[in-house]
Coordinates of C-alpha atoms in Angstrom, one line a residue:
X1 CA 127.0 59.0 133.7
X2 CA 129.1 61.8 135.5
X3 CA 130.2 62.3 138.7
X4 CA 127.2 64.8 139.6
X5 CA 124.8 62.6 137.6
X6 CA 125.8 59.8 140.3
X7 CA 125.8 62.5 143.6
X8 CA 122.4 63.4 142.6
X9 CA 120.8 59.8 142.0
X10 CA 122.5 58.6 145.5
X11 CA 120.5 61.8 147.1
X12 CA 117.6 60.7 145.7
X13 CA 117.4 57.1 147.2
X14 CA 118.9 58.3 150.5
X15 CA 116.0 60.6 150.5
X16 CA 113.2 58.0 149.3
X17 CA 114.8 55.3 151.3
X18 CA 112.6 55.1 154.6
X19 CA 114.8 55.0 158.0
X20 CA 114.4 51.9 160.0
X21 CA 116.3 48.6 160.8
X22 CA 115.8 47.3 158.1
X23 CA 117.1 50.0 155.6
X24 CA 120.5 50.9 158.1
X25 CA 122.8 48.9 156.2
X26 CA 121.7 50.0 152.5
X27 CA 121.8 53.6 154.2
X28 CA 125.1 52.7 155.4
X29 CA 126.9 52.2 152.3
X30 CA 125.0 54.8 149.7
X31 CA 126.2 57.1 152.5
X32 CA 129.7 55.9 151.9
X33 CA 129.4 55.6 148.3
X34 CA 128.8 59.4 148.8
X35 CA 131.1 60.5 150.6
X36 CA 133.7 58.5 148.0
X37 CA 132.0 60.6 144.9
X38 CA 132.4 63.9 146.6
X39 CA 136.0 63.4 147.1
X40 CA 136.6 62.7 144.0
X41 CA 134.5 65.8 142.8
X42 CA 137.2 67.7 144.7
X43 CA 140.1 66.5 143.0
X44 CA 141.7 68.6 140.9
X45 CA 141.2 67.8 137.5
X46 CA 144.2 65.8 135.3
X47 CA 143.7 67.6 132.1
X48 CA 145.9 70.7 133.0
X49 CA 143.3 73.8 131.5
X50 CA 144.6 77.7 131.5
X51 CA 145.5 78.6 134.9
X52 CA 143.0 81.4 136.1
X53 CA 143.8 83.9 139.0
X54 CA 145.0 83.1 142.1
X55 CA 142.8 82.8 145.0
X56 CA 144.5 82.3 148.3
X57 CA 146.2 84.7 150.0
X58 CA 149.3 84.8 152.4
X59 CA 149.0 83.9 156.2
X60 CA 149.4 86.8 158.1
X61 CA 148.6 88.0 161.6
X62 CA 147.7 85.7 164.7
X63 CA 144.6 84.1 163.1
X64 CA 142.7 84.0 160.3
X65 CA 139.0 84.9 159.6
X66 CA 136.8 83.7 156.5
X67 CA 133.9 85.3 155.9
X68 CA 131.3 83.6 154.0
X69 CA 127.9 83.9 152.6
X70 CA 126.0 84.6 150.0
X71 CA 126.5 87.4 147.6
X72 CA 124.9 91.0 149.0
X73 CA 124.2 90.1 152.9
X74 CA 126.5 92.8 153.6
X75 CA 130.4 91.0 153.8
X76 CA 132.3 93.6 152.1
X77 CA 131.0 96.2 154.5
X78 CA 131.7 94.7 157.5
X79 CA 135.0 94.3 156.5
X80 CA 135.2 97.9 155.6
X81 CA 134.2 98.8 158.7
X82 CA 136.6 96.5 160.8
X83 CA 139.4 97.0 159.0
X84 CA 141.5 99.6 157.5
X85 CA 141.0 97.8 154.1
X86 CA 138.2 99.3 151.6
X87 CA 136.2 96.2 149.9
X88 CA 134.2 97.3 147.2
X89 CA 130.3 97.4 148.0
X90 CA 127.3 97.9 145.8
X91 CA 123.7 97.0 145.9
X92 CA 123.8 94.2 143.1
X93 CA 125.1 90.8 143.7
X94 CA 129.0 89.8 142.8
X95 CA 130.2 93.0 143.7
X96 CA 133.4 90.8 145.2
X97 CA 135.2 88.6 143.1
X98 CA 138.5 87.9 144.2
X99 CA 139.6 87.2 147.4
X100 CA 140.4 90.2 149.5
X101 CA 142.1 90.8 153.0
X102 CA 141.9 93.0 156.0
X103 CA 143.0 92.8 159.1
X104 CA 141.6 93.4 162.9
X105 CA 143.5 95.4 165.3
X106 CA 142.0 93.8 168.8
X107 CA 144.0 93.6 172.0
X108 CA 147.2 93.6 170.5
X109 CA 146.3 90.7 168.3
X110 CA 146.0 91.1 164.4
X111 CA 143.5 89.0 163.1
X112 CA 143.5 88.4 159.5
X113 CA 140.0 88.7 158.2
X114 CA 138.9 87.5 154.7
X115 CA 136.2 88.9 152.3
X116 CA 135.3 86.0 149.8
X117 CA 133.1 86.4 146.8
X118 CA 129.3 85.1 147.5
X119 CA 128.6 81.3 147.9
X120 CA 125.4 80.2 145.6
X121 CA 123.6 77.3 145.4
X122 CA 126.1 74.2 144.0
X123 CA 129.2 76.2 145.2
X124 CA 130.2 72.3 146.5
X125 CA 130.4 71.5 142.1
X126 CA 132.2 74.3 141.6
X127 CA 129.3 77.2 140.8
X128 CA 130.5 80.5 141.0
X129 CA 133.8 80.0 142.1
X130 CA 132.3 77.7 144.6
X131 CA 135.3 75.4 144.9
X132 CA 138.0 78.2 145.5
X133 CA 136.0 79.9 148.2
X134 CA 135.4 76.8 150.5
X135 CA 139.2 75.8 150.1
X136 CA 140.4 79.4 151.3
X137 CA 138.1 78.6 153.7
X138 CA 139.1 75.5 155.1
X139 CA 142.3 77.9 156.0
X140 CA 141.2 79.8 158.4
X141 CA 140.6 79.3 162.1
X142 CA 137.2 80.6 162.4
X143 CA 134.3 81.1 159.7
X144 CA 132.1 83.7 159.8
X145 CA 128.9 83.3 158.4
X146 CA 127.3 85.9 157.0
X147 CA 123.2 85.7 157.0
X148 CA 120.9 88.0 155.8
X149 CA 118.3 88.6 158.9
X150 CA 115.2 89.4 156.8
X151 CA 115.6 85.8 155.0
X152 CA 114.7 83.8 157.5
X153 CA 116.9 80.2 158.1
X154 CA 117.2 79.3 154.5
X155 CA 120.4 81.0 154.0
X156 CA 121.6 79.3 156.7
X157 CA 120.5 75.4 155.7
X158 CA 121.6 75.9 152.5
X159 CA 125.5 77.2 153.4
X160 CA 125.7 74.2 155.9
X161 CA 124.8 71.6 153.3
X162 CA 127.2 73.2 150.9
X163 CA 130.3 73.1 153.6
X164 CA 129.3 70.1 155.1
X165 CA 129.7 68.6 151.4
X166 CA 133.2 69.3 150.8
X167 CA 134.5 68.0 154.2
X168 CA 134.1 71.6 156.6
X169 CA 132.2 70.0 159.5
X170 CA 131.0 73.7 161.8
X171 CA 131.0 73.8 165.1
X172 CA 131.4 70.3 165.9
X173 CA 134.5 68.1 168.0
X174 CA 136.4 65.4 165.9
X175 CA 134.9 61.8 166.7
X176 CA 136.3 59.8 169.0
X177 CA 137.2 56.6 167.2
X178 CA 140.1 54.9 167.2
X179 CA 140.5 53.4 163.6
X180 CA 144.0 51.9 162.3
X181 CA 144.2 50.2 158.7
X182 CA 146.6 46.9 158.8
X183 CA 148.4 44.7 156.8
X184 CA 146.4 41.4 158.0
X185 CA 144.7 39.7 160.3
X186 CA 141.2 41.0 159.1
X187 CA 138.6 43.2 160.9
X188 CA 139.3 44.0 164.6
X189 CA 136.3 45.5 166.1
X190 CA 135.7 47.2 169.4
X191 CA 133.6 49.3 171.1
X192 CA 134.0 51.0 175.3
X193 CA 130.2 52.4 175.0
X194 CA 126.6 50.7 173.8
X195 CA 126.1 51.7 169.8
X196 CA 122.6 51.9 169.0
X197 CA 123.5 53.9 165.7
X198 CA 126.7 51.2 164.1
X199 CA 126.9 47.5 164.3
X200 CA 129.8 45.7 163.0
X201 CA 128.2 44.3 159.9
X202 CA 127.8 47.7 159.3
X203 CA 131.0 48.7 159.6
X204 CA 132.7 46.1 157.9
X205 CA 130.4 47.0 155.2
X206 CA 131.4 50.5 154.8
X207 CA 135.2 49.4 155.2
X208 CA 134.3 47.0 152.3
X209 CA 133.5 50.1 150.1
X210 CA 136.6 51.7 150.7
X211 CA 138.6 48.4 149.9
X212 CA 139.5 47.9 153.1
X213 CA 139.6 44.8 154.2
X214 CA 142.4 44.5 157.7
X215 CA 141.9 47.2 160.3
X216 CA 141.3 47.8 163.7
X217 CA 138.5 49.7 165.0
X218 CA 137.5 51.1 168.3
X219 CA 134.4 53.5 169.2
X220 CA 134.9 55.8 172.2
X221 CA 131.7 57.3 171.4
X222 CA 127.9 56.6 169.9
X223 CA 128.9 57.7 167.0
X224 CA 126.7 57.8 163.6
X225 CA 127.7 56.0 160.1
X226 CA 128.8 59.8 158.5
X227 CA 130.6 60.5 161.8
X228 CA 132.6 57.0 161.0
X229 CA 133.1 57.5 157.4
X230 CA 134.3 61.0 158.5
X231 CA 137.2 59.0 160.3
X232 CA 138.2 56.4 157.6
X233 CA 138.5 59.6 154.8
X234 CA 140.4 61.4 157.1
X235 CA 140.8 64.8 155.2
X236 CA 137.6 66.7 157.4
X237 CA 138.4 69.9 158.7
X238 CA 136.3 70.4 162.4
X239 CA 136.1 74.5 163.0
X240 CA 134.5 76.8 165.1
X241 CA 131.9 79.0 163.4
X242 CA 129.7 82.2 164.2
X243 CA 126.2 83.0 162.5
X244 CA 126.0 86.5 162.6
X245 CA 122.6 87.7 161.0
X246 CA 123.2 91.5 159.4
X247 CA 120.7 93.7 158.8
X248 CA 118.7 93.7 162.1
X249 CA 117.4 97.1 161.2
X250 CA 114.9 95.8 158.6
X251 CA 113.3 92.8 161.1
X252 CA 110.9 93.4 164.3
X253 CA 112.7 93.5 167.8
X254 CA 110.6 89.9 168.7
X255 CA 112.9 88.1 165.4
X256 CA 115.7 89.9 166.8
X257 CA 115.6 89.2 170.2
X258 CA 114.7 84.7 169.0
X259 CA 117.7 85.5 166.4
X260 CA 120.3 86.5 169.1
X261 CA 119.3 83.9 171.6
X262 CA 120.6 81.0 168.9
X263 CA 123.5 79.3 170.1
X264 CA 126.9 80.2 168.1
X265 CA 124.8 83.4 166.7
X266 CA 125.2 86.9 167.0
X267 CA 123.0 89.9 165.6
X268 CA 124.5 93.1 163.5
X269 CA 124.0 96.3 161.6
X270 CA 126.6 97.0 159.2
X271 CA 124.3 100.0 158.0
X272 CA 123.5 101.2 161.2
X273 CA 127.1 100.6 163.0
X274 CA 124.8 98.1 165.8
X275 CA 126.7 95.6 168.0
X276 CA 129.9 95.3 166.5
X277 CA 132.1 95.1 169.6
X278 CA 129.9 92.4 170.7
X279 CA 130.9 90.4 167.9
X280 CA 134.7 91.4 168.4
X281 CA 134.2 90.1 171.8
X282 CA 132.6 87.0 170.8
X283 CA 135.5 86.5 168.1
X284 CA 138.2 87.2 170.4
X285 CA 136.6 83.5 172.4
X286 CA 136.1 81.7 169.4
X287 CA 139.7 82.2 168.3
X288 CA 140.6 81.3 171.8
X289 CA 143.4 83.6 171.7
X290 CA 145.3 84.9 174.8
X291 CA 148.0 87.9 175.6
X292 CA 151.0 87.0 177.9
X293 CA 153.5 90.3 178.9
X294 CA 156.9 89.8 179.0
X295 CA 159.2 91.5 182.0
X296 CA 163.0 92.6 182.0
X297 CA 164.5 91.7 185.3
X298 CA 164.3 94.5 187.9
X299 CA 162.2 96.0 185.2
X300 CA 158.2 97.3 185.0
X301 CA 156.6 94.5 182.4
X302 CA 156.2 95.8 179.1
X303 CA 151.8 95.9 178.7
X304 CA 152.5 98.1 175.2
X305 CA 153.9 95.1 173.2
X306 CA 151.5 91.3 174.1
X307 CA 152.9 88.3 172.8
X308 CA 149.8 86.6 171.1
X309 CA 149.0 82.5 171.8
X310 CA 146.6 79.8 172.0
X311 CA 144.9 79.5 174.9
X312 CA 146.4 76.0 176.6
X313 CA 150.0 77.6 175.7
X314 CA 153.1 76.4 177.9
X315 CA 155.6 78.0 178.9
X316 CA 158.2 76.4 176.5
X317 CA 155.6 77.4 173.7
X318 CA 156.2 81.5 174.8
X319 CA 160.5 80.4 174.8
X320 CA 160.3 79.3 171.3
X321 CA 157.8 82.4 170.6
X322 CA 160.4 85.1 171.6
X323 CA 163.8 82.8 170.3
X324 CA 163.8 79.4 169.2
X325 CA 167.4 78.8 171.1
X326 CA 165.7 80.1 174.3
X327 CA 163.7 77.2 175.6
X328 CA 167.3 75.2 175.4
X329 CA 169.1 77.8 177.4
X330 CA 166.1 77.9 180.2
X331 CA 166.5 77.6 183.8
X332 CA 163.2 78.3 185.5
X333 CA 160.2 81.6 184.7
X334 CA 158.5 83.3 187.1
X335 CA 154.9 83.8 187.0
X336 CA 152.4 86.9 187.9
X337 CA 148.8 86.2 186.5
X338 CA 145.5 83.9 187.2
X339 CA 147.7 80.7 186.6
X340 CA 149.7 80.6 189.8
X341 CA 148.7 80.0 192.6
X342 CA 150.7 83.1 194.5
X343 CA 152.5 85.7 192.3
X344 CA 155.1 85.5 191.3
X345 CA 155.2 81.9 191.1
X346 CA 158.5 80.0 189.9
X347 CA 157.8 77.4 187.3
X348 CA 158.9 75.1 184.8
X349 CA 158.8 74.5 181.0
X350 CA 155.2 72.8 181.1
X351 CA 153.2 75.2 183.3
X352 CA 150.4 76.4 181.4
X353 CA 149.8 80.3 180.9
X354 CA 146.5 82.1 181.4
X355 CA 144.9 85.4 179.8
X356 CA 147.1 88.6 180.5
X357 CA 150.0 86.8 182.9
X358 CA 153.2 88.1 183.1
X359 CA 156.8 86.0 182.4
X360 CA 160.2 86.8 182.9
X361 CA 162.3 84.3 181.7
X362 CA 165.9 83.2 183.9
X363 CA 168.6 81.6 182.1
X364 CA 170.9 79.1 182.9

């Protein structure tokens, strides 16, 4: 019995299995049985085979950008029309097959955007490339979602389930459990708030399944059983991600209208060229990016040339931006911007920049 074979018969009793107290435990651990079957349907095969085409592509720019979706909802156009970069397009599906790159010119930032071929059904078991398109997309910063509008929400269920399969959890924070595998001294378990959805048997019984036997164990949160097999596996990637339906030229304006008021969703028109700089916008806060200006003493700042960061950047994060020796040599910055509290402000190595400040740097 293969792998799949096992993935598919576990699916099966979870889904036949009926959810009460009873059942939690056995829930529990096929859950985690799982979750220990799909990891091992991500490892590379031992058996070294002819090496195809390479996939990924270089880092470049201040963030990345996958976009994924199924094949013709309209990817290689929007990418054509963001970027300098021409991405094939035709009416029939698998017009993409390789992995191609453009990049976003947007206040000063460049964003690296990626065109991936079309996700199908399976894509988690490797289907159509499947397997090489999620892992370029576990890369990037932010995934784009790509939806045909006229389809309705199945698009959209099914690409979830396939990325929530091989470890890309959307638009959800990390869980907040403290969990630390030890020599001895057995099971250590804790918990700051009321669980109604673990108990420790449970727990231990999931550890057991993993072969862990000595740990220590701590919820900050009402968390569920996936959340806490999420923790033991440990290789989950948690990233922001945007629906954006295309097409909105084919649906009525009432679809529309219950479309764009979907949280983390936006509405488009490649065709028709409609809303795009909303969704730039919206990117732009997704990626959380932020521009800080730099100033020459006795000097006008310099607004032609941003240094991109993160938002939550320190000062001593901008020093080792412009010269890794510089944050050594530092004496104090001053500040003009929305993060002081009079302009200019003089500050240390751990003041935190805002959006569009401006730094010039003394040294010692």
């Amino acid at each position: 019995m293969g792998i799949l074979e096992k993935i598919a018969e576990i699916e099966r009793e979870i889904a036949r299995t009926q959810k009460n107290k009873a059942t939690e435990y056995h829930l529990g651990l096929l859950k985690a049985k799982l979750a220990k079957y799909r990891a091992q349907l991500l490892e590379p095969s031992k058996s070294a085979g002819a090496k195809g085409e390479g996939f990924d592509v270089m880092k470049s720019g201040d963030a990345r950008v996958a976009l994924i979706g199924f094949p013709s909802v309209g990817k290689s156009t929007f990418l054509s029309l963001m970027t300098s970069t021409a991405s094939e397009a035709a009416s029939y599906e698998f017009t993409t097959l390789t992995c191609i790159p453009g990049v976003i010119e947007y206040k000063g930032a460049n964003i690296q955007l990626l065109d991936l071929p079309g996700i199908i059904e399976g894509a988690a078991q490797g289907k159509g490339r499947g397997r090489q398109v999620i892992a370029v997309a576990r890369t990037a910063d932010v995934v784009i979602m790509m939806l045909d509008a006229t389809k309705g929400d199945v698009q959209r269920e099914l690409l979830e389930k396939e990325l929530e399969s091989v470890g890309i959890r959307l638009n959800r924070t990390k869980p907040n459990i403290y969990f630390k595998p030890k020599k001895g001294g057995g099971l250590s378990y804790n918990s700051t708030v009321p669980l109604t959805h673990c108990s420790e048997k449970l727990v231990q019984l999931i550890l057991h399944e993993y072969k862990i036997f000595n740990a220590e164990v701590l919820f900050r949160e009402d968390s569920t059983p996936d959340e806490f097999i999420d923790v033991i596996v440990g290789n989950r990637v948690y990233m922001p991600c945007l629906y954006v339906y295309n097409k909105v030229d084919q649906i009525s304006i009432e679809e529309v209208d219950r479309l764009a008021r979907r949280p983390n969703s936006a509405v488009i028109s490649c065709g028709m060229k409609l809303n795009l700089d909303y969704l730039l916008e919206t990117l732009w806060e997704y990626l959380a990016l932020i521009c800080i200006y730099t100033k020459k003493r006795g000097e006008r700042p310099d607004f032609n040339d941003a240094i991109i960061m993160r938002r939550g950047a320190s000062v001593e994060h901008v020093c080792h931006r412009i010269h890794r020796t510089l944050a050594s040599q530092f004496k104090y910055a001053l500040v003009w911007g929305t993060s002081t509290k009079y302009s200019p402000q003089r500050v240390g190595l751990t003041h935190i920049m805002e959006h569009e400040d401006v730094i010039q740097i003394v040294k010692k």
